[in-house]
Every structure is written in C-alpha cells, then in structure tokens.
Tab-separated table of N, CA and C in Angstrom:
chain	number	residue	atom	x	y	z
E	683	UNK	N	76.022	107.716	125.125
E	683	UNK	CA	77.221	108.439	125.471
E	683	UNK	C	77.787	109.076	124.200
E	684	UNK	N	78.218	110.307	124.298
E	684	UNK	CA	78.794	111.030	123.169
E	684	UNK	C	80.103	110.364	122.726
E	685	UNK	N	80.373	110.364	121.401
E	685	UNK	CA	81.548	109.682	120.851
E	685	UNK	C	82.840	110.210	121.469
E	686	UNK	N	82.944	111.513	121.729
E	686	UNK	CA	84.148	112.082	122.348
E	686	UNK	C	84.392	111.446	123.715
E	687	UNK	N	83.330	111.282	124.489
E	687	UNK	CA	83.455	110.652	125.807
E	687	UNK	C	83.840	109.184	125.690
E	688	UNK	N	83.313	108.505	124.668
E	688	UNK	CA	83.668	107.108	124.441
E	688	UNK	C	85.160	107.002	124.155
E	689	UNK	N	85.685	107.901	123.323
E	689	UNK	CA	87.123	107.874	123.018
E	689	UNK	C	87.952	108.149	124.259
E	690	UNK	N	87.540	109.098	125.063
E	690	UNK	CA	88.291	109.387	126.287
E	690	UNK	C	88.338	108.156	127.181
E	691	UNK	N	87.227	107.454	127.299
E	691	UNK	CA	87.171	106.246	128.106
E	691	UNK	C	88.071	105.153	127.527
E	692	UNK	N	88.041	104.991	126.208
E	692	UNK	CA	88.883	103.974	125.559
E	692	UNK	C	90.353	104.274	125.791
E	693	UNK	N	90.763	105.525	125.598
E	693	UNK	CA	92.177	105.862	125.780
E	693	UNK	C	92.607	105.674	127.234
E	694	UNK	N	91.692	105.878	128.161
E	694	UNK	CA	92.006	105.653	129.570
E	694	UNK	C	92.140	104.152	129.845
E	695	UNK	N	91.210	103.362	129.313
E	695	UNK	CA	91.184	101.928	129.601
E	695	UNK	C	92.240	101.129	128.852
E	696	UNK	N	92.724	101.647	127.740
E	696	UNK	CA	93.693	100.882	126.956
E	696	UNK	C	94.964	100.600	127.762
E	697	UNK	N	95.219	101.416	128.752
E	697	UNK	CA	96.390	101.214	129.615
E	697	UNK	C	96.090	100.274	130.777
E	698	UNK	N	94.826	99.943	130.972
E	698	UNK	CA	94.415	99.106	132.102
E	698	UNK	C	94.088	97.684	131.669
E	699	UNK	N	93.457	97.539	130.514
E	699	UNK	CA	93.002	96.221	130.082
E	699	UNK	C	93.016	96.134	128.563
E	700	UNK	N	93.069	94.916	128.041
E	700	UNK	CA	92.925	94.784	126.587
E	700	UNK	C	91.513	95.193	126.176
E	701	UNK	N	91.400	95.778	125.010
E	701	UNK	CA	90.090	96.157	124.504
E	701	UNK	C	89.559	95.063	123.587
E	702	UNK	N	88.259	94.932	123.553
E	702	UNK	CA	87.609	93.892	122.750
E	702	UNK	C	87.104	94.508	121.453
E	703	UNK	N	87.562	93.940	120.340
E	703	UNK	CA	87.106	94.366	119.015
E	703	UNK	C	86.251	93.243	118.437
E	704	UNK	N	85.024	93.570	118.075
E	704	UNK	CA	84.142	92.609	117.420
E	704	UNK	C	84.224	92.864	115.917
E	705	UNK	N	84.596	91.829	115.169
E	705	UNK	CA	84.726	91.941	113.725
E	705	UNK	C	83.413	91.505	113.072
E	706	UNK	N	82.830	92.406	112.282
E	706	UNK	CA	81.543	92.160	111.647
E	706	UNK	C	81.700	92.153	110.137
E	707	UNK	N	81.079	91.180	109.481
E	707	UNK	CA	81.184	91.132	108.034
E	707	UNK	C	80.057	90.397	107.340
E	708	UNK	N	79.148	89.838	108.109
E	708	UNK	CA	78.018	89.140	107.497
E	708	UNK	C	76.989	90.190	107.089
E	709	UNK	N	76.814	90.439	105.781
E	709	UNK	CA	75.963	91.541	105.352
E	709	UNK	C	74.534	91.474	105.859
E	710	UNK	N	74.002	90.304	106.018
E	710	UNK	CA	72.635	90.174	106.501
E	710	UNK	C	72.489	90.336	108.003
E	711	UNK	N	73.618	90.415	108.705
E	711	UNK	CA	73.577	90.447	110.165
E	711	UNK	C	74.327	91.623	110.786
E	712	UNK	N	74.766	92.587	109.975
E	712	UNK	CA	75.580	93.673	110.523
E	712	UNK	C	74.905	94.399	111.684
E	713	UNK	N	73.664	94.787	111.500
E	713	UNK	CA	72.985	95.566	112.541
E	713	UNK	C	72.716	94.713	113.779
E	714	UNK	N	72.096	93.519	113.643
E	714	UNK	CA	71.899	92.719	114.856
E	714	UNK	C	73.216	92.307	115.515
E	715	UNK	N	74.243	92.016	114.706
E	715	UNK	CA	75.539	91.645	115.284
E	715	UNK	C	76.183	92.827	115.999
E	716	UNK	N	76.020	94.035	115.459
E	716	UNK	CA	76.556	95.232	116.123
E	716	UNK	C	75.874	95.442	117.473
E	717	UNK	N	74.563	95.292	117.499
E	717	UNK	CA	73.826	95.445	118.766
E	717	UNK	C	74.263	94.387	119.789
E	718	UNK	N	74.397	93.145	119.322
E	718	UNK	CA	74.808	92.059	120.211
E	718	UNK	C	76.219	92.291	120.740
E	719	UNK	N	77.132	92.695	119.858
E	719	UNK	CA	78.508	92.963	120.288
E	719	UNK	C	78.534	94.064	121.341
E	720	UNK	N	77.734	95.099	121.144
E	720	UNK	CA	77.660	96.189	122.118
E	720	UNK	C	77.134	95.682	123.459
E	721	UNK	N	76.040	94.922	123.408
E	721	UNK	CA	75.469	94.339	124.639
E	721	UNK	C	76.461	93.428	125.349
E	722	UNK	N	77.236	92.659	124.554
E	722	UNK	CA	78.158	91.677	125.128
E	722	UNK	C	79.480	92.285	125.598
E	723	UNK	N	79.645	93.597	125.440
E	723	UNK	CA	80.817	94.247	126.011
E	723	UNK	C	81.929	94.618	125.056
E	724	UNK	N	81.704	94.560	123.753
E	724	UNK	CA	82.746	94.991	122.810
E	724	UNK	C	83.036	96.470	123.029
E	725	UNK	N	84.288	96.833	122.827
E	725	UNK	CA	84.705	98.227	122.952
E	725	UNK	C	84.721	98.936	121.604
E	726	UNK	N	84.994	98.168	120.539
E	726	UNK	CA	85.157	98.710	119.192
E	726	UNK	C	84.560	97.703	118.213
E	727	UNK	N	83.994	98.197	117.116
E	727	UNK	CA	83.486	97.332	116.053
E	727	UNK	C	84.359	97.480	114.810
E	728	UNK	N	84.761	96.345	114.250
E	728	UNK	CA	85.467	96.352	112.974
E	728	UNK	C	84.478	95.935	111.891
E	729	UNK	N	84.370	96.751	110.847
E	729	UNK	CA	83.507	96.426	109.718
E	729	UNK	C	84.400	95.924	108.593
E	730	UNK	N	84.237	94.650	108.252
E	730	UNK	CA	85.019	94.025	107.185
E	730	UNK	C	84.336	94.297	105.849
E	731	UNK	N	84.690	95.399	105.227
E	731	UNK	CA	84.072	95.817	103.972
E	731	UNK	C	84.337	94.790	102.864
E	732	UNK	N	85.474	94.098	102.931
E	732	UNK	CA	85.782	93.085	101.916
E	732	UNK	C	84.850	91.880	101.989
E	733	UNK	N	84.074	91.778	103.047
E	733	UNK	CA	83.108	90.684	103.174
E	733	UNK	C	81.744	91.055	102.598
E	734	UNK	N	81.596	92.293	102.193
E	734	UNK	CA	80.301	92.752	101.692
E	734	UNK	C	80.230	92.582	100.179
E	735	UNK	N	79.080	92.163	99.709
E	735	UNK	CA	78.859	91.986	98.274
E	735	UNK	C	78.750	93.354	97.594
E	736	UNK	N	78.737	93.339	96.281
E	736	UNK	CA	78.704	94.570	95.495
E	736	UNK	C	77.544	95.463	95.925
E	737	UNK	N	76.363	94.891	96.120
E	737	UNK	CA	75.200	95.723	96.461
E	737	UNK	C	75.368	96.391	97.821
E	738	UNK	N	76.017	95.719	98.779
E	738	UNK	CA	76.271	96.349	100.080
E	738	UNK	C	77.386	97.387	99.974
E	739	UNK	N	78.425	97.063	99.201
E	739	UNK	CA	79.520	98.032	99.047
E	739	UNK	C	79.017	99.298	98.361
E	740	UNK	N	78.021	99.169	97.486
E	740	UNK	CA	77.463	100.335	96.794
E	740	UNK	C	76.798	101.300	97.771
E	741	UNK	N	76.349	100.790	98.891
E	741	UNK	CA	75.694	101.641	99.897
E	741	UNK	C	76.433	101.625	101.235
E	742	UNK	N	77.767	101.538	101.161
E	742	UNK	CA	78.571	101.404	102.375
E	742	UNK	C	78.399	102.594	103.322
E	743	UNK	N	78.231	103.785	102.783
E	743	UNK	CA	78.053	104.950	103.654
E	743	UNK	C	76.797	104.784	104.513
E	744	UNK	N	75.714	104.387	103.891
E	744	UNK	CA	74.452	104.174	104.611
E	744	UNK	C	74.602	103.054	105.641
E	745	UNK	N	75.268	101.987	105.260
E	745	UNK	CA	75.469	100.853	106.174
E	745	UNK	C	76.272	101.278	107.398
E	746	UNK	N	77.351	102.033	107.191
E	746	UNK	CA	78.163	102.475	108.329
E	746	UNK	C	77.360	103.374	109.267
E	747	UNK	N	76.535	104.230	108.704
E	747	UNK	CA	75.681	105.087	109.541
E	747	UNK	C	74.684	104.246	110.334
E	748	UNK	N	74.118	103.213	109.712
E	748	UNK	CA	73.179	102.332	110.412
E	748	UNK	C	73.869	101.581	111.545
E	749	UNK	N	75.066	101.089	111.294
E	749	UNK	CA	75.823	100.374	112.334
E	749	UNK	C	76.128	101.320	113.491
E	750	UNK	N	76.545	102.531	113.179
E	750	UNK	CA	76.859	103.494	114.238
E	750	UNK	C	75.624	103.813	115.084
E	751	UNK	N	74.470	103.933	114.435
E	751	UNK	CA	73.230	104.184	115.192
E	751	UNK	C	72.851	102.975	116.047
E	752	UNK	N	73.102	101.773	115.535
E	752	UNK	CA	72.720	100.549	116.247
E	752	UNK	C	73.573	100.317	117.484
E	753	UNK	N	74.835	100.700	117.421
E	753	UNK	CA	75.748	100.484	118.550
E	753	UNK	C	76.674	101.689	118.630
E	754	UNK	N	76.560	102.441	119.672
E	754	UNK	CA	77.371	103.658	119.817
E	754	UNK	C	78.798	103.303	120.218
E	755	UNK	N	79.502	102.672	119.277
E	755	UNK	CA	80.887	102.278	119.515
E	755	UNK	C	81.761	102.810	118.390
E	756	UNK	N	83.037	103.041	118.665
E	756	UNK	CA	83.948	103.429	117.592
E	756	UNK	C	84.013	102.340	116.526
E	757	UNK	N	84.246	102.759	115.279
E	757	UNK	CA	84.289	101.829	114.151
E	757	UNK	C	85.682	101.793	113.522
E	758	UNK	N	86.109	100.574	113.201
E	758	UNK	CA	87.302	100.361	112.391
E	758	UNK	C	86.803	99.947	111.011
E	759	UNK	N	87.268	100.626	109.979
E	759	UNK	CA	86.946	100.246	108.608
E	759	UNK	C	88.101	99.451	108.027
E	760	UNK	N	87.823	98.235	107.576
E	760	UNK	CA	88.850	97.342	107.042
E	760	UNK	C	88.434	96.840	105.662
E	761	UNK	N	89.377	96.915	104.718
E	761	UNK	CA	89.161	96.362	103.376
E	761	UNK	C	90.413	95.542	103.065
E	762	UNK	N	90.409	94.290	103.484
E	762	UNK	CA	91.598	93.439	103.388
E	762	UNK	C	91.974	93.117	101.946
E	763	UNK	N	93.289	93.049	101.727
E	763	UNK	CA	93.785	92.573	100.437
E	763	UNK	C	93.612	91.053	100.408
E	764	UNK	N	93.486	90.459	99.228
E	764	UNK	CA	93.244	89.015	99.142
E	764	UNK	C	94.271	88.171	99.893
E	765	UNK	N	95.529	88.593	99.908
E	765	UNK	CA	96.574	87.808	100.565
E	765	UNK	C	96.439	87.788	102.081
E	766	UNK	N	95.676	88.719	102.647
E	766	UNK	CA	95.565	88.788	104.103
E	766	UNK	C	94.127	88.622	104.597
E	767	UNK	N	93.293	88.024	103.775
E	767	UNK	CA	91.912	87.801	104.194
E	767	UNK	C	91.765	86.586	105.089
E	768	UNK	N	92.760	85.756	105.163
E	768	UNK	CA	92.655	84.562	105.980
E	768	UNK	C	91.860	83.485	105.279
E	769	UNK	N	91.362	82.543	106.060
E	769	UNK	CA	90.679	81.383	105.495
E	769	UNK	C	89.165	81.493	105.558
E	770	UNK	N	88.661	82.602	106.027
E	770	UNK	CA	87.221	82.804	106.133
E	770	UNK	C	86.572	82.751	104.753
E	771	UNK	N	85.500	82.021	104.622
E	771	UNK	CA	84.817	81.943	103.328
E	771	UNK	C	83.894	83.137	103.149
E	772	UNK	N	83.509	83.391	101.922
E	772	UNK	CA	82.554	84.460	101.637
E	772	UNK	C	83.178	85.823	101.448
E	773	UNK	N	84.503	85.906	101.420
E	773	UNK	CA	85.139	87.198	101.229
E	773	UNK	C	85.357	87.455	99.744
E	774	UNK	N	85.311	88.705	99.365
E	774	UNK	CA	85.449	89.081	97.970
E	774	UNK	C	86.873	89.523	97.703
E	775	UNK	N	87.425	89.061	96.605
E	775	UNK	CA	88.793	89.390	96.213
E	775	UNK	C	88.773	90.718	95.466
E	776	UNK	N	89.164	91.784	96.136
E	776	UNK	CA	89.132	93.121	95.551
E	776	UNK	C	90.536	93.539	95.147
E	777	UNK	N	90.663	94.154	93.965
E	777	UNK	CA	91.988	94.629	93.559
E	777	UNK	C	92.276	95.956	94.269
E	778	UNK	N	93.522	96.419	94.147
E	778	UNK	CA	93.929	97.619	94.879
E	778	UNK	C	93.126	98.855	94.478
E	779	UNK	N	92.721	98.956	93.212
E	779	UNK	CA	91.903	100.089	92.792
E	779	UNK	C	90.544	100.101	93.480
E	780	UNK	N	89.910	98.937	93.554
E	780	UNK	CA	88.613	98.825	94.244
E	780	UNK	C	88.773	99.126	95.732
E	781	UNK	N	89.833	98.604	96.312
E	781	UNK	CA	90.081	98.826	97.735
E	781	UNK	C	90.346	100.301	98.026
E	782	UNK	N	91.168	100.944	97.193
E	782	UNK	CA	91.476	102.365	97.395
E	782	UNK	C	90.202	103.209	97.334
E	783	UNK	N	89.336	102.895	96.378
E	783	UNK	CA	88.073	103.616	96.251
E	783	UNK	C	87.193	103.430	97.490
E	784	UNK	N	87.125	102.196	97.991
E	784	UNK	CA	86.340	101.942	99.197
E	784	UNK	C	86.924	102.662	100.410
E	785	UNK	N	88.240	102.634	100.552
E	785	UNK	CA	88.864	103.359	101.663
E	785	UNK	C	88.520	104.845	101.595
E	786	UNK	N	88.590	105.446	100.406
E	786	UNK	CA	88.241	106.864	100.253
E	786	UNK	C	86.838	107.147	100.755
E	787	UNK	N	85.938	106.232	100.480
E	787	UNK	CA	84.532	106.420	100.868
E	787	UNK	C	84.305	106.194	102.354
E	788	UNK	N	85.017	105.249	102.958
E	788	UNK	CA	84.719	104.926	104.357
E	788	UNK	C	85.493	105.772	105.361
E	789	UNK	N	86.646	106.291	104.966
E	789	UNK	CA	87.468	107.036	105.931
E	789	UNK	C	86.693	108.157	106.627
E	790	UNK	N	85.873	108.954	105.924
E	790	UNK	CA	85.148	110.014	106.643
E	790	UNK	C	84.110	109.485	107.647
E	791	UNK	N	83.805	108.196	107.595
E	791	UNK	CA	82.707	107.653	108.401
E	791	UNK	C	83.152	106.725	109.522
E	792	UNK	N	84.447	106.473	109.638
E	792	UNK	CA	84.944	105.560	110.665
E	792	UNK	C	85.868	106.310	111.611
E	793	UNK	N	86.223	105.665	112.710
E	793	UNK	CA	87.103	106.273	113.699
E	793	UNK	C	88.540	105.790	113.550
E	794	UNK	N	88.692	104.602	112.978
E	794	UNK	CA	89.993	104.005	112.695
E	794	UNK	C	89.906	103.368	111.313
E	795	UNK	N	91.022	103.308	110.627
E	795	UNK	CA	91.081	102.582	109.374
E	795	UNK	C	92.239	101.597	109.495
E	796	UNK	N	92.023	100.390	108.969
E	796	UNK	CA	93.028	99.331	109.041
E	796	UNK	C	93.442	98.974	107.621
E	797	UNK	N	94.705	99.212	107.305
E	797	UNK	CA	95.250	98.883	105.990
E	797	UNK	C	96.539	98.096	106.206
E	798	UNK	N	96.790	97.155	105.316
E	798	UNK	CA	97.941	96.275	105.484
E	798	UNK	C	99.232	96.950	105.048
E	799	UNK	N	100.285	96.632	105.764
E	799	UNK	CA	101.620	97.081	105.427
E	799	UNK	C	102.002	96.623	104.022
E	800	UNK	N	101.597	95.398	103.657
E	800	UNK	CA	101.961	94.847	102.348
E	800	UNK	C	101.245	95.541	101.191
E	801	UNK	N	100.231	96.333	101.464
E	801	UNK	CA	99.488	97.029	100.411
E	801	UNK	C	100.202	98.315	100.011
E	802	UNK	N	101.441	98.178	99.581
E	802	UNK	CA	102.290	99.342	99.331
E	802	UNK	C	101.775	100.246	98.221
E	803	UNK	N	100.958	99.730	97.326
E	803	UNK	CA	100.462	100.581	96.240
E	803	UNK	C	99.351	101.520	96.704
E	804	UNK	N	98.735	101.236	97.847
E	804	UNK	CA	97.656	102.121	98.320
E	804	UNK	C	97.837	102.605	99.752
E	805	UNK	N	98.670	101.948	100.562
E	805	UNK	CA	98.653	102.285	101.985
E	805	UNK	C	99.099	103.716	102.287
E	806	UNK	N	100.036	104.268	101.539
E	806	UNK	CA	100.450	105.642	101.844
E	806	UNK	C	99.321	106.637	101.552
E	807	UNK	N	98.548	106.418	100.492
E	807	UNK	CA	97.415	107.304	100.197
E	807	UNK	C	96.320	107.165	101.250
E	808	UNK	N	96.078	105.936	101.702
E	808	UNK	CA	95.069	105.700	102.743
E	808	UNK	C	95.493	106.393	104.034
E	809	UNK	N	96.748	106.217	104.413
E	809	UNK	CA	97.255	106.839	105.645
E	809	UNK	C	97.172	108.357	105.543
E	810	UNK	N	97.575	108.906	104.409
E	810	UNK	CA	97.542	110.364	104.224
E	810	UNK	C	96.119	110.903	104.355
E	811	UNK	N	95.163	110.275	103.672
E	811	UNK	CA	93.776	110.743	103.748
E	811	UNK	C	93.251	110.632	105.172
E	812	UNK	N	93.530	109.508	105.818
E	812	UNK	CA	93.051	109.320	107.188
E	812	UNK	C	93.633	110.389	108.112
E	813	UNK	N	94.930	110.620	108.035
E	813	UNK	CA	95.545	111.623	108.903
E	813	UNK	C	95.012	113.021	108.624
E	814	UNK	N	94.755	113.346	107.357
E	814	UNK	CA	94.190	114.653	107.020
E	814	UNK	C	92.817	114.845	107.655
E	815	UNK	N	92.103	113.745	107.866
E	815	UNK	CA	90.755	113.827	108.434
E	815	UNK	C	90.742	113.537	109.936
E	816	UNK	N	91.915	113.325	110.534
E	816	UNK	CA	91.988	113.062	111.968
E	816	UNK	C	91.575	111.648	112.351
E	817	UNK	N	91.658	110.729	111.404
E	817	UNK	CA	91.284	109.338	111.650
E	817	UNK	C	92.530	108.557	112.039
E	818	UNK	N	92.416	107.738	113.063
E	818	UNK	CA	93.536	106.896	113.505
E	818	UNK	C	93.763	105.767	112.499
E	819	UNK	N	95.037	105.378	112.324
E	819	UNK	CA	95.402	104.346	111.359
E	819	UNK	C	95.987	103.137	112.075
E	820	UNK	N	95.530	101.974	111.672
E	820	UNK	CA	96.121	100.710	112.092
E	820	UNK	C	96.822	100.177	110.854
E	821	UNK	N	98.124	100.115	110.895
E	821	UNK	CA	98.907	99.576	109.789
E	821	UNK	C	99.263	98.155	110.178
E	822	UNK	N	98.635	97.179	109.530
E	822	UNK	CA	98.706	95.805	110.021
E	822	UNK	C	99.483	94.884	109.112
E	823	UNK	N	99.946	93.834	109.718
E	823	UNK	CA	100.537	92.716	108.992
E	823	UNK	C	99.954	91.468	109.625
E	824	UNK	N	99.243	90.707	108.835
E	824	UNK	CA	98.566	89.532	109.369
E	824	UNK	C	99.357	88.281	109.035
E	825	UNK	N	99.380	87.367	109.974
E	825	UNK	CA	100.029	86.087	109.785
E	825	UNK	C	98.926	85.046	109.776
E	826	UNK	N	98.595	84.565	108.578
E	826	UNK	CA	97.454	83.649	108.483
E	826	UNK	C	97.880	82.181	108.427
E	827	UNK	N	99.074	81.892	108.931
E	827	UNK	CA	99.515	80.506	108.994
E	827	UNK	C	98.758	79.836	110.127
E	828	UNK	N	98.039	78.751	109.840
E	828	UNK	CA	97.272	78.086	110.898
E	828	UNK	C	98.177	77.552	112.002
E	829	UNK	N	97.668	77.603	113.223
E	829	UNK	CA	98.447	77.089	114.367
E	829	UNK	C	97.840	75.796	114.866
C-alpha cells in the first residue's frame, strides 16, 4: 500500500480506535522485529535511535530505509535524552549536540519525530526542521516513575 494511503487510513482510524506503536531498538533485530510488528498488527513503528550503538548510528539513514522496506508502516524517529530513557538497559547516553545531529539526519527519513519537552536546548530546532519538511512532531514528556 502506498504511504499516502496508509496515512489516510491512520488519520481515519485514529478517531475510531487506539493505534498500536511498536518500539524498536535492538540493533541486531530491527528488520525482523519490524516485519513481526507489521504482521502482528502494529500501525506505526518507533525507531529508538538512542538504543543504537555508534556503528549503527553512523549508518542510520541506511537502517531507516531498510526498516521502511521491511515493513510498509509510518516511522517515528526518537532520540531520547538520558533523563527520559527510562529503565531499559542498553541505551546510550547522548548529549544534546549528538542528539541534534541525529535528529537532523533522521527527520528527512521518518514520518513523525518525537522530541522531549524538557530538551529545551534542541527541541525548537527539531520542531522547526520537521515542520519545514512536513514531518509531524510528537512533543513528549515521559514519566518514568515505576508504578
């Protein structure tokens, strides 16, 4: 299905049911996990760039293209700040300069970008670039207090 048609379907369904976002970040499993998420009914894939090691981040453009080919679903590009990464192990602590650079690289390749409200030193630039390119923005605030 063409990406434009997928978006039309998502915007129609968002008013009917919650959408399922599959969050992917295991560098060795991105492609198989994307295929599985698509088969299992995910509506959108989130790529956790902060979970990727230096060698994967160096080729993030290629990785995003591979994920898109593996599962024809809209992509959210996320590069979490250390304070909002949660308790998941294996995440890399990236400073705002590294994060800003990664956002610049991924914005042209994703359908949504997710940046934290607390990232005040970079979020306005990320939002501006995304809007200039017609990319939807998720401005998030995460509460990682365990329940």
